[in-house]
Tab-separated table of C-alpha atoms in Angstrom:
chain	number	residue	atom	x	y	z
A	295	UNK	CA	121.580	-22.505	-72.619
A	296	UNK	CA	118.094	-23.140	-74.301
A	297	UNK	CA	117.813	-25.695	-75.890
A	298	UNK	CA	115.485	-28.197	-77.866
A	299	UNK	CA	116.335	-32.154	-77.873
A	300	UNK	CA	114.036	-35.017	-79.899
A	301	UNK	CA	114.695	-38.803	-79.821
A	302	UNK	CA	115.306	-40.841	-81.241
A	303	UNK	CA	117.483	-39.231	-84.102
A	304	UNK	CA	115.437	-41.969	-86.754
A	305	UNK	CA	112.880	-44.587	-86.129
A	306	UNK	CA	111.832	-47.602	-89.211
A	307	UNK	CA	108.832	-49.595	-87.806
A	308	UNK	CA	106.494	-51.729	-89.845
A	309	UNK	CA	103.086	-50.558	-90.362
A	310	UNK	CA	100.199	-51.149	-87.797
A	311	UNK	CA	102.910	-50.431	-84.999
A	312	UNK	CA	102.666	-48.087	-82.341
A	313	UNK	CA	105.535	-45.521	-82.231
A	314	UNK	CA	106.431	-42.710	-80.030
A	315	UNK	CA	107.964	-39.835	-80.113
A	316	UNK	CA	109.884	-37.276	-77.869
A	317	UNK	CA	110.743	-34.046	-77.401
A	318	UNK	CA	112.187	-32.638	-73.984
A	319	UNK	CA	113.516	-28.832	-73.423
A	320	UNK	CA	115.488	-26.563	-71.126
A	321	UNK	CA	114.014	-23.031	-71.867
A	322	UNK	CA	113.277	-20.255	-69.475
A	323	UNK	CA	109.772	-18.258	-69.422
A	324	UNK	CA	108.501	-21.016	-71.470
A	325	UNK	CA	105.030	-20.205	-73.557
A	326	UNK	CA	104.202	-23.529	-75.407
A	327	UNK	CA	105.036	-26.313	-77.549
A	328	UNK	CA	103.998	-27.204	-80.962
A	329	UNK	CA	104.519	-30.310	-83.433
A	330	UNK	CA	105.100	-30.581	-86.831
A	331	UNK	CA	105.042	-33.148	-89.361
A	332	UNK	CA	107.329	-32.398	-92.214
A	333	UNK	CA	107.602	-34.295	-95.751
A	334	UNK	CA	108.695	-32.918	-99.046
A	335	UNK	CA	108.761	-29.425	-98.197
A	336	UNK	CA	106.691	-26.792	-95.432
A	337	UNK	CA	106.289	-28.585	-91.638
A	338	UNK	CA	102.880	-28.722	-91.518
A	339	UNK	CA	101.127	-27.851	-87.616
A	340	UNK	CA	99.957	-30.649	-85.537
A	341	UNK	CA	99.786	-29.554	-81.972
A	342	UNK	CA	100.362	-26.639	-79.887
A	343	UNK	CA	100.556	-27.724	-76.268
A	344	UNK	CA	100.599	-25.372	-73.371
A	345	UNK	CA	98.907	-27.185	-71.100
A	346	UNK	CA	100.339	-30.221	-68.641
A	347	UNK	CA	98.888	-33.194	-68.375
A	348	UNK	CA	96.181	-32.248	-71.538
A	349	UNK	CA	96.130	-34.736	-74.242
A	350	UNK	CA	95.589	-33.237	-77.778
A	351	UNK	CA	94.316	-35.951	-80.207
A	352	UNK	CA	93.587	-36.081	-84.132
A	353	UNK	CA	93.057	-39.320	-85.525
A	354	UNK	CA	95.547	-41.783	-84.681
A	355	UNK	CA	97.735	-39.237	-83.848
A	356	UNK	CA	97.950	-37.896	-80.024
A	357	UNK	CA	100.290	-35.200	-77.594
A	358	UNK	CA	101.019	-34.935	-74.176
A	359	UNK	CA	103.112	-31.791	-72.136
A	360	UNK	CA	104.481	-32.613	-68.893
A	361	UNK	CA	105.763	-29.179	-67.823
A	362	UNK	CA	106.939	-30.345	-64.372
A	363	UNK	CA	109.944	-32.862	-66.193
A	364	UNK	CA	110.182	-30.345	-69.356
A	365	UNK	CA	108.908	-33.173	-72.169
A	366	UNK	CA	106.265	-33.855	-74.336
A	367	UNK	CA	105.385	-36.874	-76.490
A	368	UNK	CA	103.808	-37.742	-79.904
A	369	UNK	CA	102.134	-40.595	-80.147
A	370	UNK	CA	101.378	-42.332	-83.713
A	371	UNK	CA	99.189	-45.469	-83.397
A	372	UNK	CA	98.178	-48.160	-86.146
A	373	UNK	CA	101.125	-46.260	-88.221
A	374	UNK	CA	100.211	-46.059	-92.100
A	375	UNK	CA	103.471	-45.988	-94.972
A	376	UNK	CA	101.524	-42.233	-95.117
A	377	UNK	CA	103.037	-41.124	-91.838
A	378	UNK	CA	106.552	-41.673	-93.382
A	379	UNK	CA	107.856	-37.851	-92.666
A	380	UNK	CA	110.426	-35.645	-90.164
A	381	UNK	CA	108.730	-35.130	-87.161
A	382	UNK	CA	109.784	-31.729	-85.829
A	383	UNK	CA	109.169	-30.100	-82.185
A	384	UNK	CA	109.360	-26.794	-81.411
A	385	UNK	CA	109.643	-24.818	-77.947
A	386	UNK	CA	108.026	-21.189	-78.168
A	387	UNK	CA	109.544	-19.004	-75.171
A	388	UNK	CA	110.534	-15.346	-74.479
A	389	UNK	CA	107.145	-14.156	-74.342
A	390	UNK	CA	105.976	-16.661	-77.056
A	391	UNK	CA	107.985	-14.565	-79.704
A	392	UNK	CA	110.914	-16.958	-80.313
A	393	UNK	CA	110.899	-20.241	-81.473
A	394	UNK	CA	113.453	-22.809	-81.530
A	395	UNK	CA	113.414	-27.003	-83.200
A	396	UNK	CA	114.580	-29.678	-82.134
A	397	UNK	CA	116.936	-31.693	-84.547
A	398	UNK	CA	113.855	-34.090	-85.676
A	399	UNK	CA	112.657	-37.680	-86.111
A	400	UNK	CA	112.949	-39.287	-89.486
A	401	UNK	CA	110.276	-41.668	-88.939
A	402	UNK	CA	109.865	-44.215	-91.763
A	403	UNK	CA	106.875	-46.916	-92.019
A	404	UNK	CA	107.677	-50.089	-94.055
A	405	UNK	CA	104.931	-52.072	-95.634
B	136	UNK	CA	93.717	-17.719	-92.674
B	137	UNK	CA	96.932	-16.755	-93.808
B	138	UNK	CA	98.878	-17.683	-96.595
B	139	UNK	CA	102.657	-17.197	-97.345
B	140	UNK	CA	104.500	-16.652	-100.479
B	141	UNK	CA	107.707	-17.210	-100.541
B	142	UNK	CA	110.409	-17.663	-104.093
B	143	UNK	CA	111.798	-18.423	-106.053
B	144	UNK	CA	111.582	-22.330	-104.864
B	145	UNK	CA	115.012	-23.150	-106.286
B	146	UNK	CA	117.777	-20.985	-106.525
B	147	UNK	CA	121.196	-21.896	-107.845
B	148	UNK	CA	124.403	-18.985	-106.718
B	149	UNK	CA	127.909	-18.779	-107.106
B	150	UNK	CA	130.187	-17.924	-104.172
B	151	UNK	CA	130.152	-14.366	-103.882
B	152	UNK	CA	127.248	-12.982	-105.094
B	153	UNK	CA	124.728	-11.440	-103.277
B	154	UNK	CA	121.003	-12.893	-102.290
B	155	UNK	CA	117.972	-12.022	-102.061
B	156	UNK	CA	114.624	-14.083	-101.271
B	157	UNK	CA	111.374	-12.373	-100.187
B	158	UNK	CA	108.504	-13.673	-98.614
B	159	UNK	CA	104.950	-11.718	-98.356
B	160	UNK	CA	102.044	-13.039	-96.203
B	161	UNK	CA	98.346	-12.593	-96.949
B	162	UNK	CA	95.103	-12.845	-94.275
B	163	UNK	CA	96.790	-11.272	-91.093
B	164	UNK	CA	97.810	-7.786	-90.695
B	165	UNK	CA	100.763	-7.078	-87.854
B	166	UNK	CA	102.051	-10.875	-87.964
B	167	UNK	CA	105.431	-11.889	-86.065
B	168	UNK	CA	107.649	-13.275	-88.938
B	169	UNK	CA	110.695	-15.612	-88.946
B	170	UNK	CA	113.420	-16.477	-91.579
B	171	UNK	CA	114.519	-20.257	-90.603
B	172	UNK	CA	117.297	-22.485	-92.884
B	173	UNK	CA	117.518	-26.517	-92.763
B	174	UNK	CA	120.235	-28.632	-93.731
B	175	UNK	CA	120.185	-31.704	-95.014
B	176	UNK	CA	116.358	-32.243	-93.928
B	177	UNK	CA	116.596	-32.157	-90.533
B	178	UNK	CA	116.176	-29.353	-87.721
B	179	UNK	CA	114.983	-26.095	-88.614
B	180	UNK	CA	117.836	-23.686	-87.591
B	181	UNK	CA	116.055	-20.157	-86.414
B	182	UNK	CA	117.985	-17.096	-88.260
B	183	UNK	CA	115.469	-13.867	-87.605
B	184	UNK	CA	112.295	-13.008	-86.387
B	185	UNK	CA	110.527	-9.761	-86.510
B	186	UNK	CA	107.495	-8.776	-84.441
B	187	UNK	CA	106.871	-5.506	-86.315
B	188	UNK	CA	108.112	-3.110	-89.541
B	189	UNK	CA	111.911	-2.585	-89.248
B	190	UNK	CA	112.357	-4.904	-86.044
B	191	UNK	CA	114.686	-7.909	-86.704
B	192	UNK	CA	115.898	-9.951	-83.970
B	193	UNK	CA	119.154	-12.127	-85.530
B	194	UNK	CA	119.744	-15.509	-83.874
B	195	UNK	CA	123.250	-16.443	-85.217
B	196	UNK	CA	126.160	-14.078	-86.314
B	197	UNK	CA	126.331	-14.968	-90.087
B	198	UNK	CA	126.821	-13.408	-93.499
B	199	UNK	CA	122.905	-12.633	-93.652
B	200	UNK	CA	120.563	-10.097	-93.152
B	201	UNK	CA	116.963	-9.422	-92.976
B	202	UNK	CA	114.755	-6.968	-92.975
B	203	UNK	CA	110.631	-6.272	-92.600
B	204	UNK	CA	110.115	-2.615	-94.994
B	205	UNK	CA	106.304	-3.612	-94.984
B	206	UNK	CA	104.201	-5.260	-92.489
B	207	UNK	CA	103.732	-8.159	-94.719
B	208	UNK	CA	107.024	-8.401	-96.005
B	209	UNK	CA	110.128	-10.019	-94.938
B	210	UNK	CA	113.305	-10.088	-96.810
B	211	UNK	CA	116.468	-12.241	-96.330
B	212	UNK	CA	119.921	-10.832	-98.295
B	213	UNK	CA	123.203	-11.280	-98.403
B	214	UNK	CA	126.196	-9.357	-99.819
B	215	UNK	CA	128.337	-12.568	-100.895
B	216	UNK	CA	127.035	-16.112	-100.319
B	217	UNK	CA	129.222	-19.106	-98.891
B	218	UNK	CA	129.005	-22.304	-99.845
B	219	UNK	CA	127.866	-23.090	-96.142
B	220	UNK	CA	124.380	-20.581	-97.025
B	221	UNK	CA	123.141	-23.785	-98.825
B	222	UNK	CA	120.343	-24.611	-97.160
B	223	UNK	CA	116.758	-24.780	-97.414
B	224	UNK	CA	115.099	-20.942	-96.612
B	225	UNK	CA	111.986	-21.171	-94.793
B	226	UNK	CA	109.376	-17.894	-94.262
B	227	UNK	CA	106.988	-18.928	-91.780
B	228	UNK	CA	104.520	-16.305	-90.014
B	229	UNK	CA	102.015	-16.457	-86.840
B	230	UNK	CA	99.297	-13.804	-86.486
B	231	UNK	CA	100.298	-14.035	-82.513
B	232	UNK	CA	102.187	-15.391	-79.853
B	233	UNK	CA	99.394	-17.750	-78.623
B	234	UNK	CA	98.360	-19.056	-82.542
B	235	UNK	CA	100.909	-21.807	-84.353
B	236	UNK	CA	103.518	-21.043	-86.937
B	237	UNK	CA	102.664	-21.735	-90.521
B	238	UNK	CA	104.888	-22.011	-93.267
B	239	UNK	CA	105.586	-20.833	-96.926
B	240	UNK	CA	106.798	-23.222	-99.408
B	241	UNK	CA	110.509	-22.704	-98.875
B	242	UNK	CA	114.110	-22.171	-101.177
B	243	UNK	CA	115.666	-24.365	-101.961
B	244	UNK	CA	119.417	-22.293	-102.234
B	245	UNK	CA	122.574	-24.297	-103.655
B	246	UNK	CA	125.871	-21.948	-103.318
B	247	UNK	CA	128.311	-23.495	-106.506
């Protein structure tokens, strides 16, 4: 069965830490994989990944697909109270048309 | 780029009455659509997609229903709600299968 799988569930970390996130699959004919940040309402797009081994980076925020062991990461460095938010993956597959999430990371940054 | 409507942003229902929440998309012409719910702020759970006018792919055997009549518009009903269709409704569209998915601003639907 297909499916999408983030950890950890939740994550509280003081701010200026270094946190990491992760988001492995099992998907046939998979197309890509894209990160989203999500707060009040709408996810808002951080990363589409398609590539292994490719590091996508904006700001203090940075990706990395390793297609070989089905994974990718999200790293969030010098965190900010701002980056407080769900954190949701998603795998894009069947000829890029479907797209499942993961369950998310509640990430919270105390000051 | 594209933008997304999507309402009403709340939405309160009593059991058994039917539903319906629309969602039009502006800036892209022959987009692949998707109707998603969330519960209780976490994972987005996938409910349809549609790649084209009057093509609906359903994920999960439920008491909805969608439906594309226009190119731009995608339309998510039900006969009689449950109090388990509380959820948060999300439209989200991508102009192809190589671009991201953006979203609209969501429903928020309580069942009562």
């Amino acid at each position: 069965e297909d499916k999408v799988v983030q950890s950890p569930l939740s994550l509280v970390v003081h701010e200026g830490d270094t946190v990491t996130l992760n988001c492995s699959y099992e998907v046939t004919n998979f197309r890509s994989l894209l990160w989203y940040k999500q707060e009040k309402k709408a996810p808002t797009f951080l990363f589409m990944l398609t590539s292994s081994g490719i590091e996508k980076k904006s700001g203090r925020l940075s990706s990395i697909l390793d297609k070989k062991e089905l994974f990718s990461i999200l790293n969030i460095t010098a965190t900010q109270t701002g980056d407080s938010a769900v954190y949701l993956c998603a795998v894009a597959w069947e000829y890029g048309n479907k797209l499942v999430f993961g369950a998310g990371t509640i990430l919270r940054v105390k000051s | 780029s594209q933008t997304i409507h999507q309402w009403p942003a709340t939405l309160v229902q009593p059991v058994g009455s039917p539903l319906s929440l629309e969602c039009t998309v502006e800036g892209t012409s022959n987009p692949n659509l998707y109707w998603y719910r969330q519960a209780a702020g976490r994972g987005l759970q996938l409910l349809f997609y549609s790649v084209g006018i009057g093509q609906i792919s359903s994920e999960v055997p439920q008491n909805l229903s969608a439906s594309r009549p226009q190119d731009r518009q995608f339309i998510l009903s039900s006969k009689k709600l449950l109090l388990s269709d509380s959820g948060f409704y999300l439209c989200a569209c991508r102009s192809s299968y190589n671009s991201p998915l953006h979203f609209g601003n969501g429903t928020r639907l309580t069942v009562t």
